[in-house]
Short mmCIF file of C-alpha atoms in Angstrom, two decimals:
data_model
loop_
_atom_site.label_atom_id
_atom_site.label_comp_id
_atom_site.label_asym_id
_atom_site.label_seq_id
_atom_site.Cartn_x
_atom_site.Cartn_y
_atom_site.Cartn_z
CA MET A 210 7.15 28.99 -12.53
CA ALA A 211 4.12 28.03 -10.97
CA PRO A 212 2.16 25.07 -10.66
CA LEU A 213 -0.53 24.61 -12.19
CA GLN A 214 -3.80 23.85 -10.67
CA ASP A 215 -5.12 21.09 -9.98
CA ASP A 216 -8.39 20.87 -11.21
CA LYS A 217 -8.37 17.01 -11.07
CA ALA A 218 -11.12 16.97 -7.80
CA ALA A 219 -13.81 18.11 -10.91
CA GLU A 220 -12.88 15.07 -12.66
CA VAL A 221 -14.10 12.47 -10.36
CA THR A 222 -17.21 9.96 -11.97
CA GLU A 223 -18.93 7.43 -9.84
CA VAL A 224 -17.90 4.01 -10.68
CA SER A 225 -19.41 3.03 -13.75
CA ILE A 226 -21.56 0.18 -14.37
CA PRO A 227 -22.23 -0.87 -17.92
CA LYS A 228 -25.60 -2.67 -19.13
CA ARG A 229 -24.11 -5.09 -20.76
CA PRO A 230 -23.10 -8.75 -18.83
CA ILE A 231 -19.78 -9.18 -16.74
CA SER A 232 -16.99 -9.86 -18.78
CA THR A 233 -14.76 -9.94 -16.85
CA VAL A 234 -13.17 -10.58 -13.55
CA VAL A 235 -10.05 -10.13 -11.11
CA PHE A 236 -9.69 -11.81 -7.16
CA ILE A 237 -8.50 -10.77 -5.48
CA ILE A 238 -6.67 -13.15 -2.24
CA ALA A 239 -4.23 -12.95 -0.27
CA MET A 240 -2.78 -16.34 0.41
CA GLN A 241 -2.17 -19.13 -2.08
CA LYS A 242 -3.52 -21.86 0.26
CA GLU A 243 -6.52 -19.95 -0.39
CA ALA A 244 -6.45 -19.29 -4.26
CA SER A 245 -5.66 -22.96 -4.49
CA PRO A 246 -9.15 -24.90 -4.26
CA LEU A 247 -11.12 -22.14 -6.73
CA VAL A 248 -7.86 -21.88 -9.24
CA GLU A 249 -8.60 -25.94 -9.17
CA LYS A 250 -12.64 -25.34 -9.46
CA PHE A 251 -12.11 -22.98 -12.31
CA GLN A 252 -9.79 -24.89 -13.96
CA LEU A 253 -7.76 -21.63 -14.63
CA THR A 254 -3.80 -21.98 -16.07
CA GLN A 255 -1.19 -19.72 -14.71
CA GLU A 256 -0.17 -16.97 -17.20
CA SER A 257 3.74 -17.17 -17.52
CA ASN A 258 4.08 -14.41 -19.75
CA SER A 259 3.14 -11.92 -17.26
CA VAL A 260 0.98 -8.62 -17.66
CA PHE A 261 2.77 -7.59 -14.51
CA PRO A 262 7.35 -6.33 -14.67
CA ASN A 263 9.77 -8.54 -13.90
CA GLY A 264 10.51 -9.87 -11.20
CA VAL A 265 7.19 -9.26 -8.61
CA PRO A 266 6.40 -12.18 -7.53
CA TRP A 267 2.69 -11.52 -7.89
CA VAL A 268 0.35 -14.66 -9.99
CA ARG A 269 -2.43 -14.74 -11.86
CA TYR A 270 -3.95 -17.15 -13.14
CA SER A 271 -7.18 -16.85 -15.33
CA GLY A 272 -9.28 -18.63 -17.94
CA LYS A 273 -12.88 -18.66 -19.18
CA TYR A 274 -15.57 -20.07 -17.09
CA LYS A 275 -19.14 -20.54 -18.13
CA ASP A 276 -19.12 -16.52 -20.01
CA LEU A 277 -16.79 -15.07 -17.26
CA ASN A 278 -13.43 -14.25 -17.62
CA ILE A 279 -11.99 -15.11 -14.49
CA ASN A 280 -8.85 -14.06 -13.17
CA ILE A 281 -6.91 -15.09 -9.63
CA VAL A 282 -4.01 -12.25 -8.97
CA CYS A 283 -2.20 -13.68 -5.65
CA PRO A 284 0.45 -11.00 -4.24
CA GLY A 285 2.61 -14.55 -4.24
CA LYS A 286 5.70 -15.88 -2.05
CA ASP A 287 8.40 -12.81 -0.89
CA VAL A 288 11.00 -13.77 -2.98
CA VAL A 289 13.59 -13.32 -0.31
CA LEU A 290 11.60 -14.59 3.49
CA GLY A 291 8.92 -17.19 1.03
CA VAL A 292 5.78 -16.41 3.00
CA ASP A 293 3.03 -15.17 1.70
CA SER A 294 2.93 -11.13 1.09
CA VAL A 295 0.07 -10.69 2.82
CA GLY A 296 -1.77 -7.57 3.76
CA THR A 297 -2.30 -3.98 2.60
CA VAL A 298 -0.05 -2.36 0.69
CA SER A 299 1.38 -5.80 -1.49
CA ALA A 300 -2.82 -6.31 -2.04
CA SER A 301 -2.76 -2.38 -2.80
CA LEU A 302 -0.55 -2.77 -5.69
CA ILE A 303 -1.68 -6.46 -6.79
CA THR A 304 -5.09 -4.44 -7.48
CA TYR A 305 -4.03 -1.27 -9.22
CA ALA A 306 -1.54 -3.44 -11.82
CA SER A 307 -4.65 -6.00 -12.40
CA ILE A 308 -6.72 -3.57 -12.73
CA GLN A 309 -4.73 -0.98 -15.27
CA ALA A 310 -3.61 -4.18 -17.35
CA LEU A 311 -7.14 -6.92 -17.32
CA GLN A 312 -9.58 -3.43 -17.08
CA PRO A 313 -11.85 -6.12 -15.20
CA ASP A 314 -15.81 -5.29 -14.25
CA LEU A 315 -15.58 -6.33 -11.22
CA VAL A 316 -13.39 -6.97 -8.46
CA ILE A 317 -13.69 -10.11 -5.76
CA ASN A 318 -11.39 -9.58 -2.41
CA ALA A 319 -11.78 -13.15 -0.95
CA GLY A 320 -10.39 -14.15 1.65
CA THR A 321 -9.81 -15.38 5.56
CA ALA A 322 -10.94 -12.74 8.21
CA GLY A 323 -11.52 -12.41 11.86
CA GLY A 324 -14.50 -12.69 13.37
CA PHE A 325 -16.59 -11.54 16.04
CA LYS A 326 -18.75 -13.54 18.11
CA ALA A 327 -20.42 -10.58 19.71
CA LYS A 328 -21.19 -9.15 16.27
CA GLY A 329 -22.93 -12.82 15.19
CA ALA A 330 -19.88 -14.82 14.06
CA CYS A 331 -19.33 -18.25 14.13
CA ILE A 332 -15.97 -20.35 12.42
CA GLY A 333 -16.45 -20.72 8.66
CA ASP A 334 -18.86 -18.51 7.82
CA VAL A 335 -18.68 -16.37 4.92
CA TYR A 336 -19.54 -12.81 5.15
CA LEU A 337 -20.48 -10.33 1.92
CA ALA A 338 -18.95 -6.79 3.70
CA SER A 339 -21.34 -4.37 3.04
CA ASP A 340 -18.28 -1.36 4.05
CA VAL A 341 -14.60 -1.53 5.02
CA ALA A 342 -12.17 0.60 6.69
CA PHE A 343 -8.80 0.24 8.56
CA HIS A 344 -8.54 0.04 12.04
CA ASP A 345 -5.00 1.02 12.17
CA ARG A 346 -3.98 4.42 10.44
CA ARG A 347 -4.67 6.64 13.17
CA ILE A 348 -4.55 10.22 12.04
CA PRO A 349 -6.12 12.85 15.12
CA ILE A 350 -5.29 15.71 12.86
CA PRO A 351 -9.16 16.90 11.96
CA VAL A 352 -9.95 15.75 8.43
CA PHE A 353 -6.72 13.10 8.64
CA ASP A 354 -8.51 11.59 10.45
CA LEU A 355 -11.33 10.49 8.41
CA TYR A 356 -8.59 9.75 5.96
CA GLY A 357 -6.80 7.27 8.15
CA VAL A 358 -10.05 5.78 8.45
CA GLY A 359 -10.90 5.14 4.81
CA THR A 360 -14.59 4.28 5.43
CA ARG A 361 -15.76 3.50 1.70
CA GLN A 362 -18.75 0.91 0.60
CA ALA A 363 -18.86 -2.04 -1.25
CA CYS A 364 -20.73 -2.11 -4.01
CA SER A 365 -24.46 -2.76 -3.89
CA THR A 366 -25.94 -6.29 -4.34
CA PRO A 367 -28.49 -7.12 -2.92
CA ASN A 368 -30.13 -9.61 -4.78
CA LEU A 369 -26.74 -11.64 -4.74
CA ALA A 370 -26.22 -11.52 -0.69
CA LYS A 371 -30.47 -12.70 -0.21
CA GLU A 372 -29.86 -15.19 -2.95
CA LEU A 373 -27.11 -16.90 -1.63
CA ASN A 374 -27.96 -16.00 1.84
CA LEU A 375 -24.54 -15.02 2.76
CA LYS A 376 -24.23 -13.43 6.32
CA ILE A 377 -23.79 -9.41 5.48
CA GLY A 378 -21.32 -7.46 8.18
CA LYS A 379 -18.68 -4.44 8.86
CA LEU A 380 -14.83 -5.38 7.28
CA SER A 381 -12.09 -3.39 9.17
CA THR A 382 -8.37 -3.98 7.59
CA GLY A 383 -4.75 -3.80 9.50
CA ASP A 384 -1.19 -4.96 8.70
CA SER A 385 -1.11 -6.87 11.87
CA LEU A 386 -2.69 -10.26 12.83
CA ASP A 387 -3.12 -10.23 16.53
CA MET A 388 -5.58 -7.13 17.37
CA CYS A 389 -4.05 -4.13 20.53
CA PRO A 390 -6.27 -2.65 22.36
CA GLN A 391 -6.30 0.42 19.65
CA ASP A 392 -6.62 -1.10 17.18
CA GLU A 393 -9.77 -2.54 18.91
CA THR A 394 -11.58 0.41 19.80
CA ALA A 395 -10.95 1.62 16.72
CA ILE A 396 -12.28 -1.47 15.16
CA VAL A 397 -15.59 -0.98 17.07
CA ALA A 398 -16.11 2.65 15.59
CA ASN A 399 -15.68 1.28 12.88
CA ASP A 400 -18.49 -1.61 13.67
CA ALA A 401 -16.70 -3.70 11.89
CA THR A 402 -18.02 -7.97 12.44
CA VAL A 403 -14.92 -9.40 10.64
CA LYS A 404 -11.82 -7.70 9.95
CA ASP A 405 -8.59 -8.71 7.87
CA MET A 406 -5.53 -7.14 6.54
CA GLU A 407 -6.17 -5.71 2.70
CA GLY A 408 -9.49 -4.83 2.26
CA ALA A 409 -10.16 -1.17 3.09
CA ALA A 410 -6.91 -0.58 1.05
CA ILE A 411 -8.20 -2.78 -2.51
CA ALA A 412 -11.14 -0.97 -1.51
CA TYR A 413 -9.49 2.30 -1.99
CA VAL A 414 -7.64 0.77 -5.11
CA ALA A 415 -10.66 -0.03 -6.40
CA ASP A 416 -12.65 3.55 -5.38
CA LEU A 417 -9.18 5.33 -7.47
CA LEU A 418 -10.11 3.31 -10.38
CA LYS A 419 -13.73 3.80 -10.84
CA THR A 420 -14.61 -0.48 -10.38
CA PRO A 421 -16.50 -1.88 -8.16
CA VAL A 422 -15.28 -4.26 -6.17
CA ILE A 423 -17.00 -6.66 -3.16
CA PHE A 424 -15.10 -8.30 0.19
CA LEU A 425 -15.96 -12.13 0.61
CA LYS A 426 -14.07 -13.00 4.17
CA ALA A 427 -14.78 -16.46 6.04
CA VAL A 428 -14.24 -16.55 9.22
CA THR A 429 -11.02 -19.07 10.43
CA ASP A 430 -10.59 -18.02 14.18
CA ILE A 431 -12.95 -15.77 16.87
CA VAL A 432 -11.31 -12.47 17.97
CA ASP A 433 -13.18 -11.79 20.99
CA GLY A 434 -12.90 -15.80 22.16
CA ASN A 435 -10.07 -17.39 24.23
CA LYS A 436 -7.65 -18.99 21.35
CA PRO A 437 -4.40 -16.37 20.06
CA THR A 438 -5.52 -15.34 16.89
CA SER A 439 -2.54 -16.99 14.93
CA GLU A 440 -2.74 -20.53 16.53
CA GLU A 441 -6.81 -20.79 15.96
CA PHE A 442 -6.60 -19.26 12.61
CA LEU A 443 -3.70 -21.83 11.08
CA GLU A 444 -6.20 -24.51 12.95
CA ASN A 445 -8.70 -23.81 10.30
CA LEU A 446 -7.34 -22.66 7.22
CA VAL A 447 -7.98 -24.95 5.35
CA ALA A 448 -11.58 -25.79 6.74
CA VAL A 449 -12.25 -22.44 6.31
CA THR A 450 -11.13 -22.61 2.78
CA ALA A 451 -13.33 -24.92 1.41
CA ALA A 452 -16.28 -22.88 2.79
CA LEU A 453 -14.74 -19.25 1.16
CA ASP A 454 -14.26 -21.03 -1.76
CA ARG A 455 -17.76 -23.31 -2.23
CA ALA A 456 -19.35 -19.06 -0.99
CA ALA A 457 -17.02 -18.18 -4.20
CA THR A 458 -17.97 -20.25 -6.83
CA GLN A 459 -21.56 -19.49 -6.07
CA VAL A 460 -21.19 -15.99 -6.38
CA VAL A 461 -19.52 -16.48 -9.65
CA ASP A 462 -22.23 -18.84 -10.66
CA TYR A 463 -24.98 -17.01 -9.51
CA ILE A 464 -22.82 -13.25 -11.98
CA ASN A 465 -22.20 -15.52 -14.80
CA GLY A 466 -24.96 -13.44 -17.68
CA LYS A 467 -25.40 -10.64 -15.16
CA ASN A 468 -25.45 -6.99 -15.71
CA LEU A 469 -23.81 -5.48 -12.44
CA SER A 470 -27.03 -3.63 -11.45
CA GLU A 471 -28.84 -7.25 -11.50
CA LEU A 472 -26.52 -7.89 -7.95
CA MET B 207 -4.43 -28.11 -14.93
CA ALA B 208 -1.75 -27.98 -11.85
CA PRO B 209 -0.94 -24.32 -12.02
CA LEU B 210 2.43 -24.35 -13.31
CA GLN B 211 5.20 -23.79 -10.46
CA ASP B 212 6.49 -20.90 -9.88
CA ASP B 213 10.21 -19.96 -10.13
CA LYS B 214 10.38 -16.11 -10.04
CA ALA B 215 12.42 -16.91 -6.67
CA ALA B 216 15.51 -17.78 -9.13
CA GLU B 217 14.87 -14.84 -11.55
CA VAL B 218 15.76 -12.02 -8.64
CA THR B 219 18.67 -10.04 -9.17
CA GLU B 220 20.40 -7.21 -7.69
CA VAL B 221 19.35 -3.08 -7.88
CA SER B 222 21.48 -2.78 -10.87
CA ILE B 223 24.05 0.72 -10.33
CA PRO B 224 24.77 1.88 -13.56
CA LYS B 225 27.87 2.52 -14.13
CA ARG B 226 26.83 5.96 -16.14
CA PRO B 227 25.74 9.67 -14.32
CA ILE B 228 22.94 9.54 -12.58
CA SER B 229 20.10 11.10 -15.21
CA THR B 230 16.49 10.97 -14.02
CA VAL B 231 15.85 11.11 -10.41
CA VAL B 232 11.85 10.47 -8.82
CA PHE B 233 11.24 11.85 -5.18
CA ILE B 234 8.15 11.13 -3.19
CA ILE B 235 6.66 12.87 -1.32
CA ALA B 236 3.43 12.47 0.73
CA MET B 237 2.90 17.03 1.61
CA GLN B 238 1.61 19.58 -1.07
CA LYS B 239 3.46 21.51 2.22
CA GLU B 240 6.59 19.69 1.38
CA ALA B 241 7.08 19.75 -2.51
CA SER B 242 5.97 23.22 -3.03
CA PRO B 243 9.64 24.90 -1.97
CA LEU B 244 11.13 22.05 -4.05
CA VAL B 245 9.04 22.36 -6.85
CA GLU B 246 9.81 26.71 -7.08
CA LYS B 247 13.78 25.92 -6.11
CA PHE B 248 14.35 23.84 -9.35
CA GLN B 249 11.60 25.63 -11.40
CA LEU B 250 9.82 22.31 -12.28
CA THR B 251 6.63 23.16 -13.59
CA GLN B 252 3.58 20.52 -12.89
CA GLU B 253 2.69 17.89 -16.09
CA SER B 254 -1.36 18.20 -17.30
CA ASN B 255 -0.41 15.31 -20.17
CA SER B 256 -0.06 12.26 -17.01
CA VAL B 257 1.55 9.79 -16.73
CA PHE B 258 -0.08 8.33 -14.55
CA PRO B 259 -4.29 7.15 -15.01
CA ASN B 260 -7.40 9.24 -15.03
CA GLY B 261 -9.19 10.63 -11.49
CA VAL B 262 -6.13 9.34 -9.80
CA PRO B 263 -5.20 12.70 -7.80
CA TRP B 264 -0.89 12.29 -7.79
CA VAL B 265 0.69 15.27 -9.04
CA ARG B 266 3.96 15.46 -10.71
CA TYR B 267 6.71 17.87 -10.79
CA SER B 268 9.42 18.08 -13.99
CA GLY B 269 11.96 19.63 -15.32
CA LYS B 270 15.89 19.59 -15.66
CA TYR B 271 17.65 21.05 -13.37
CA LYS B 272 21.68 21.22 -14.14
CA ASP B 273 21.62 17.26 -15.86
CA LEU B 274 19.41 15.86 -14.14
CA ASN B 275 15.60 15.07 -15.23
CA ILE B 276 14.47 15.79 -11.99
CA ASN B 277 10.17 14.85 -11.21
CA ILE B 278 9.03 15.58 -7.92
CA VAL B 279 5.72 12.65 -7.42
CA CYS B 280 2.65 13.64 -4.80
CA PRO B 281 0.36 11.66 -3.54
CA GLY B 282 -1.45 14.73 -4.39
CA LYS B 283 -4.93 15.21 -2.04
CA ASP B 284 -7.67 12.75 -1.30
CA VAL B 285 -10.28 13.47 -3.94
CA VAL B 286 -13.30 13.61 -1.12
CA LEU B 287 -12.15 14.53 1.83
CA GLY B 288 -8.73 17.67 0.18
CA VAL B 289 -6.16 16.36 2.52
CA ASP B 290 -3.06 15.10 1.42
CA SER B 291 -3.11 10.80 0.77
CA VAL B 292 0.26 10.79 3.10
CA GLY B 293 0.66 6.76 4.86
CA THR B 294 1.76 3.41 3.03
CA VAL B 295 -0.86 2.41 0.48
CA SER B 296 -0.87 6.08 -1.82
CA ALA B 297 2.74 5.92 -1.31
CA SER B 298 3.31 2.28 -2.48
CA LEU B 299 0.73 2.97 -5.51
CA ILE B 300 2.78 6.25 -6.40
CA THR B 301 6.40 4.42 -6.19
CA TYR B 302 4.85 1.64 -8.05
CA ALA B 303 4.00 3.65 -11.15
CA SER B 304 6.34 6.74 -10.92
CA ILE B 305 9.01 3.78 -11.50
CA GLN B 306 7.22 1.70 -14.81
CA ALA B 307 6.47 5.05 -16.09
CA LEU B 308 10.37 7.16 -15.32
CA GLN B 309 12.60 4.16 -15.08
CA PRO B 310 14.44 6.65 -12.91
CA ASP B 311 17.61 6.15 -11.74
CA LEU B 312 17.26 6.30 -7.72
CA VAL B 313 14.10 7.60 -5.65
CA ILE B 314 14.34 10.19 -2.88
CA ASN B 315 11.88 9.55 -0.17
CA ALA B 316 11.93 13.25 1.49
CA GLY B 317 9.61 13.49 4.05
CA THR B 318 9.10 15.08 7.87
CA ALA B 319 9.53 12.97 9.89
CA GLY B 320 8.55 12.83 14.49
CA GLY B 321 12.31 12.27 16.04
CA PHE B 322 13.85 10.64 19.13
CA LYS B 323 15.46 12.87 21.67
CA ALA B 324 16.70 9.15 23.29
CA LYS B 325 18.67 8.66 19.55
CA GLY B 326 20.18 11.99 19.43
CA ALA B 327 17.28 13.80 17.70
CA CYS B 328 16.02 17.01 17.49
CA ILE B 329 13.44 19.39 15.77
CA GLY B 330 15.30 20.51 12.53
CA ASP B 331 17.89 17.25 12.38
CA VAL B 332 17.52 16.31 8.86
CA TYR B 333 18.42 12.36 8.84
CA LEU B 334 20.15 9.87 6.05
CA ALA B 335 17.72 7.00 6.88
CA SER B 336 20.12 3.33 6.21
CA ASP B 337 17.25 0.48 7.12
CA VAL B 338 14.27 1.32 7.34
CA ALA B 339 11.39 -1.26 8.53
CA PHE B 340 7.27 -1.03 9.52
CA HIS B 341 6.60 -1.11 13.41
CA ASP B 342 2.23 -1.76 12.95
CA ARG B 343 2.67 -4.81 10.94
CA ARG B 344 2.79 -7.53 13.33
CA ILE B 345 2.11 -10.93 12.56
CA PRO B 346 2.85 -13.86 15.34
CA ILE B 347 3.51 -15.99 12.90
CA PRO B 348 7.87 -17.71 12.55
CA VAL B 349 8.81 -15.97 9.82
CA PHE B 350 5.35 -13.96 8.41
CA ASP B 351 6.39 -11.68 11.68
CA LEU B 352 10.31 -11.15 9.48
CA TYR B 353 7.99 -9.94 6.60
CA GLY B 354 5.90 -7.82 8.70
CA VAL B 355 8.44 -5.64 9.80
CA GLY B 356 10.11 -5.93 6.12
CA THR B 357 13.45 -4.36 7.57
CA ARG B 358 15.70 -2.89 4.09
CA GLN B 359 18.71 -1.35 3.92
CA ALA B 360 18.39 2.73 1.97
CA CYS B 361 20.94 2.64 -1.02
CA SER B 362 24.47 3.00 0.07
CA THR B 363 25.23 6.52 0.15
CA PRO B 364 28.86 7.08 3.15
CA ASN B 365 30.68 9.80 0.29
CA LEU B 366 26.40 12.18 0.21
CA ALA B 367 26.33 11.23 4.28
CA LYS B 368 30.21 12.68 4.73
CA GLU B 369 30.00 15.75 2.58
CA LEU B 370 26.36 17.18 3.52
CA ASN B 371 27.02 16.02 6.89
CA LEU B 372 23.66 13.93 7.59
CA LYS B 373 22.72 13.08 10.30
CA ILE B 374 22.66 8.70 10.33
CA GLY B 375 19.56 6.78 11.67
CA LYS B 376 16.95 4.10 11.48
CA LEU B 377 14.34 4.99 10.63
CA SER B 378 10.84 3.45 11.23
CA THR B 379 6.86 2.98 9.39
CA GLY B 380 3.79 3.14 10.54
CA ASP B 381 0.36 4.49 9.60
CA SER B 382 -0.43 5.96 12.64
CA LEU B 383 0.73 9.04 13.89
CA ASP B 384 0.87 8.60 17.25
CA MET B 385 2.50 5.60 19.12
CA CYS B 386 0.38 2.96 20.83
CA PRO B 387 2.24 0.88 23.42
CA GLN B 388 2.93 -1.94 20.31
CA ASP B 389 4.30 0.60 17.99
CA GLU B 390 6.95 1.92 20.36
CA THR B 391 8.22 -1.50 21.14
CA ALA B 392 8.35 -2.64 17.49
CA ILE B 393 9.95 0.84 17.00
CA VAL B 394 12.83 0.14 19.90
CA ALA B 395 13.16 -3.21 18.14
CA ASN B 396 13.50 -1.37 14.93
CA ASP B 397 16.85 0.93 16.53
CA ALA B 398 14.94 4.08 15.29
CA THR B 399 15.88 7.51 15.81
CA VAL B 400 12.80 8.42 12.97
CA LYS B 401 9.45 7.88 12.68
CA ASP B 402 7.41 8.45 9.43
CA MET B 403 4.22 7.28 7.77
CA GLU B 404 5.53 5.76 3.76
CA GLY B 405 9.77 5.54 4.21
CA ALA B 406 9.08 1.13 4.64
CA ALA B 407 6.73 1.20 1.78
CA ILE B 408 8.45 3.16 -0.39
CA ALA B 409 11.72 1.07 -0.05
CA TYR B 410 9.84 -2.53 -0.79
CA VAL B 411 8.55 -0.84 -4.26
CA ALA B 412 11.57 0.01 -5.51
CA ASP B 413 13.00 -3.00 -3.80
CA LEU B 414 10.20 -5.38 -5.85
CA LEU B 415 11.01 -2.98 -8.42
CA LYS B 416 15.26 -3.29 -8.33
CA THR B 417 14.96 0.82 -8.18
CA PRO B 418 17.90 2.57 -5.77
CA VAL B 419 16.69 4.81 -3.38
CA ILE B 420 17.40 6.26 -0.41
CA PHE B 421 15.17 8.66 2.70
CA LEU B 422 15.89 12.42 3.42
CA LYS B 423 14.18 12.82 7.33
CA ALA B 424 13.90 16.48 8.05
CA VAL B 425 12.27 15.92 12.31
CA THR B 426 8.87 18.25 12.46
CA ASP B 427 8.46 16.39 16.03
CA ILE B 428 10.34 14.78 19.78
CA VAL B 429 7.65 11.58 19.60
CA ASP B 430 9.38 10.92 23.21
CA GLY B 431 9.39 14.39 24.51
CA ASN B 432 6.64 16.53 25.88
CA LYS B 433 4.53 17.56 23.79
CA PRO B 434 1.43 16.05 21.32
CA THR B 435 2.51 14.71 18.16
CA SER B 436 0.18 16.27 16.02
CA GLU B 437 0.10 19.66 17.26
CA GLU B 438 3.78 20.17 17.34
CA PHE B 439 3.74 18.82 14.30
CA LEU B 440 1.53 21.55 12.62
CA GLU B 441 3.68 23.69 14.47
CA ASN B 442 6.63 23.04 12.75
CA LEU B 443 5.62 22.10 9.52
CA VAL B 444 7.04 25.58 7.73
CA ALA B 445 10.34 25.57 9.37
CA VAL B 446 11.21 22.23 9.17
CA THR B 447 10.61 22.09 5.90
CA ALA B 448 12.76 24.89 4.70
CA ALA B 449 15.63 21.96 6.13
CA LEU B 450 14.58 19.45 4.60
CA ASP B 451 14.58 21.26 1.32
CA ARG B 452 17.32 22.73 1.95
CA ALA B 453 19.13 19.38 2.84
CA ALA B 454 17.29 18.06 -0.45
CA THR B 455 18.79 20.57 -2.78
CA GLN B 456 22.04 20.15 -1.42
CA VAL B 457 21.97 16.26 -2.99
CA VAL B 458 20.96 17.29 -5.11
CA ASP B 459 23.54 19.20 -6.22
CA TYR B 460 25.64 16.69 -5.17
CA ILE B 461 24.01 13.36 -6.87
CA ASN B 462 24.62 15.56 -9.62
CA GLY B 463 27.62 14.69 -12.57
CA LYS B 464 27.84 11.15 -10.72
CA ASN B 465 27.35 7.37 -11.31
CA LEU B 466 25.52 5.79 -7.65
CA SER B 467 28.48 4.17 -7.03
CA GLU B 468 30.60 7.27 -6.70
CA LEU B 469 27.28 8.73 -4.10
#
């Protein structure tokens, strides 16, 4: 029997923007240390009755803050190695599972990032990403090359950016903390100001499931500086996380009571 | 309120091996051209009433073949670009969604791969992977480095390998079709004979959900040879896919009526 023709392309619709105040927000945060201050700030509690499958290390904190249902979802600790499950694979899975289970009005990916001083980034800056793309998916076949780069725009939030005086820049994502020459070439081609390990994968899943997403990225290390990324990252993680959490709180306060189209 | 302590690590159990014949098999196949001959061979039909969310391009073919419920799941065509949704992010998502929806006894990731002649690989060889790992997730922080590499063993199938006379080798996964020097160093460290763009991500998800997985990889191009990978890949795709499909059919015929522990 011949398979049916795939006519799914015809079904694709735009990201839907409901004309009512934002009600449910899901933060996707890769590292526990990045999430903990926000969990406290919003007085969230860890859900013991998980919406996720048995055995996965994914952690969800939730609670009511002002008029919003806030969820913070982390990929949790690798069950064998005990380190945070960073990177695109875990981020994709928790974004998918969270959107399916919680049907949020908005996904916010908040986290630390490397910044490029050549593009104006300084340690402690918090960026709102305008666009995201991958820099480590090189597929040198026509059209597949574009698929690999996977550029996507974040949900447009001009009022939020202006009101909170956030820096705007492009975000480039790869699964390595360091940057090899091929990554660098791709990052330059992506015109990126900040570099992380999850954003473009989260954008891909959010786009697939027609869910608006924004990206808050706080700079822990200068990629085009003198210090090794891993050293600088660990040195600044706690202080920069505080800056990230201040910005995330401001974003949530601003969002409260507004429609997506007002952001 | 302080978050509850995460005690999930204590709940981790081994991959469960049921003591009854394998009933449901899910093939994860990245490219339509790799899947189509198997869909015909097993006389599967495309499911129009999807177990997947609306709007995703994922395609499932299913049917009964001998005593087995066979499913072939492909990530489908990118909804904007129209090319197969290759790579680790899509593969992770469809593996997760398929295991959740279909609860298979066994996942089989079948696909084409690059081979290393220095490790004995030739065009058209079909390998059964003993181990899988990533080669493009460099995180130079202790323990995170091991998480990045993410080595996992395939489900042990010594009888199947011997009976079908399949070559055995280690598989290394990355999101690029080409190989930069840093990838090469990691591939050598992974002791890999074959290189693909999905395997280690599928292994990660299967492990997370305690589902046995095996990997069948047919060599379309010699990575350490003279021809550019992309050219050689496209040249050999159809012929090598035929070899892959013969091997996959032999595997299914061998599996039919057996317990996992007999493989």
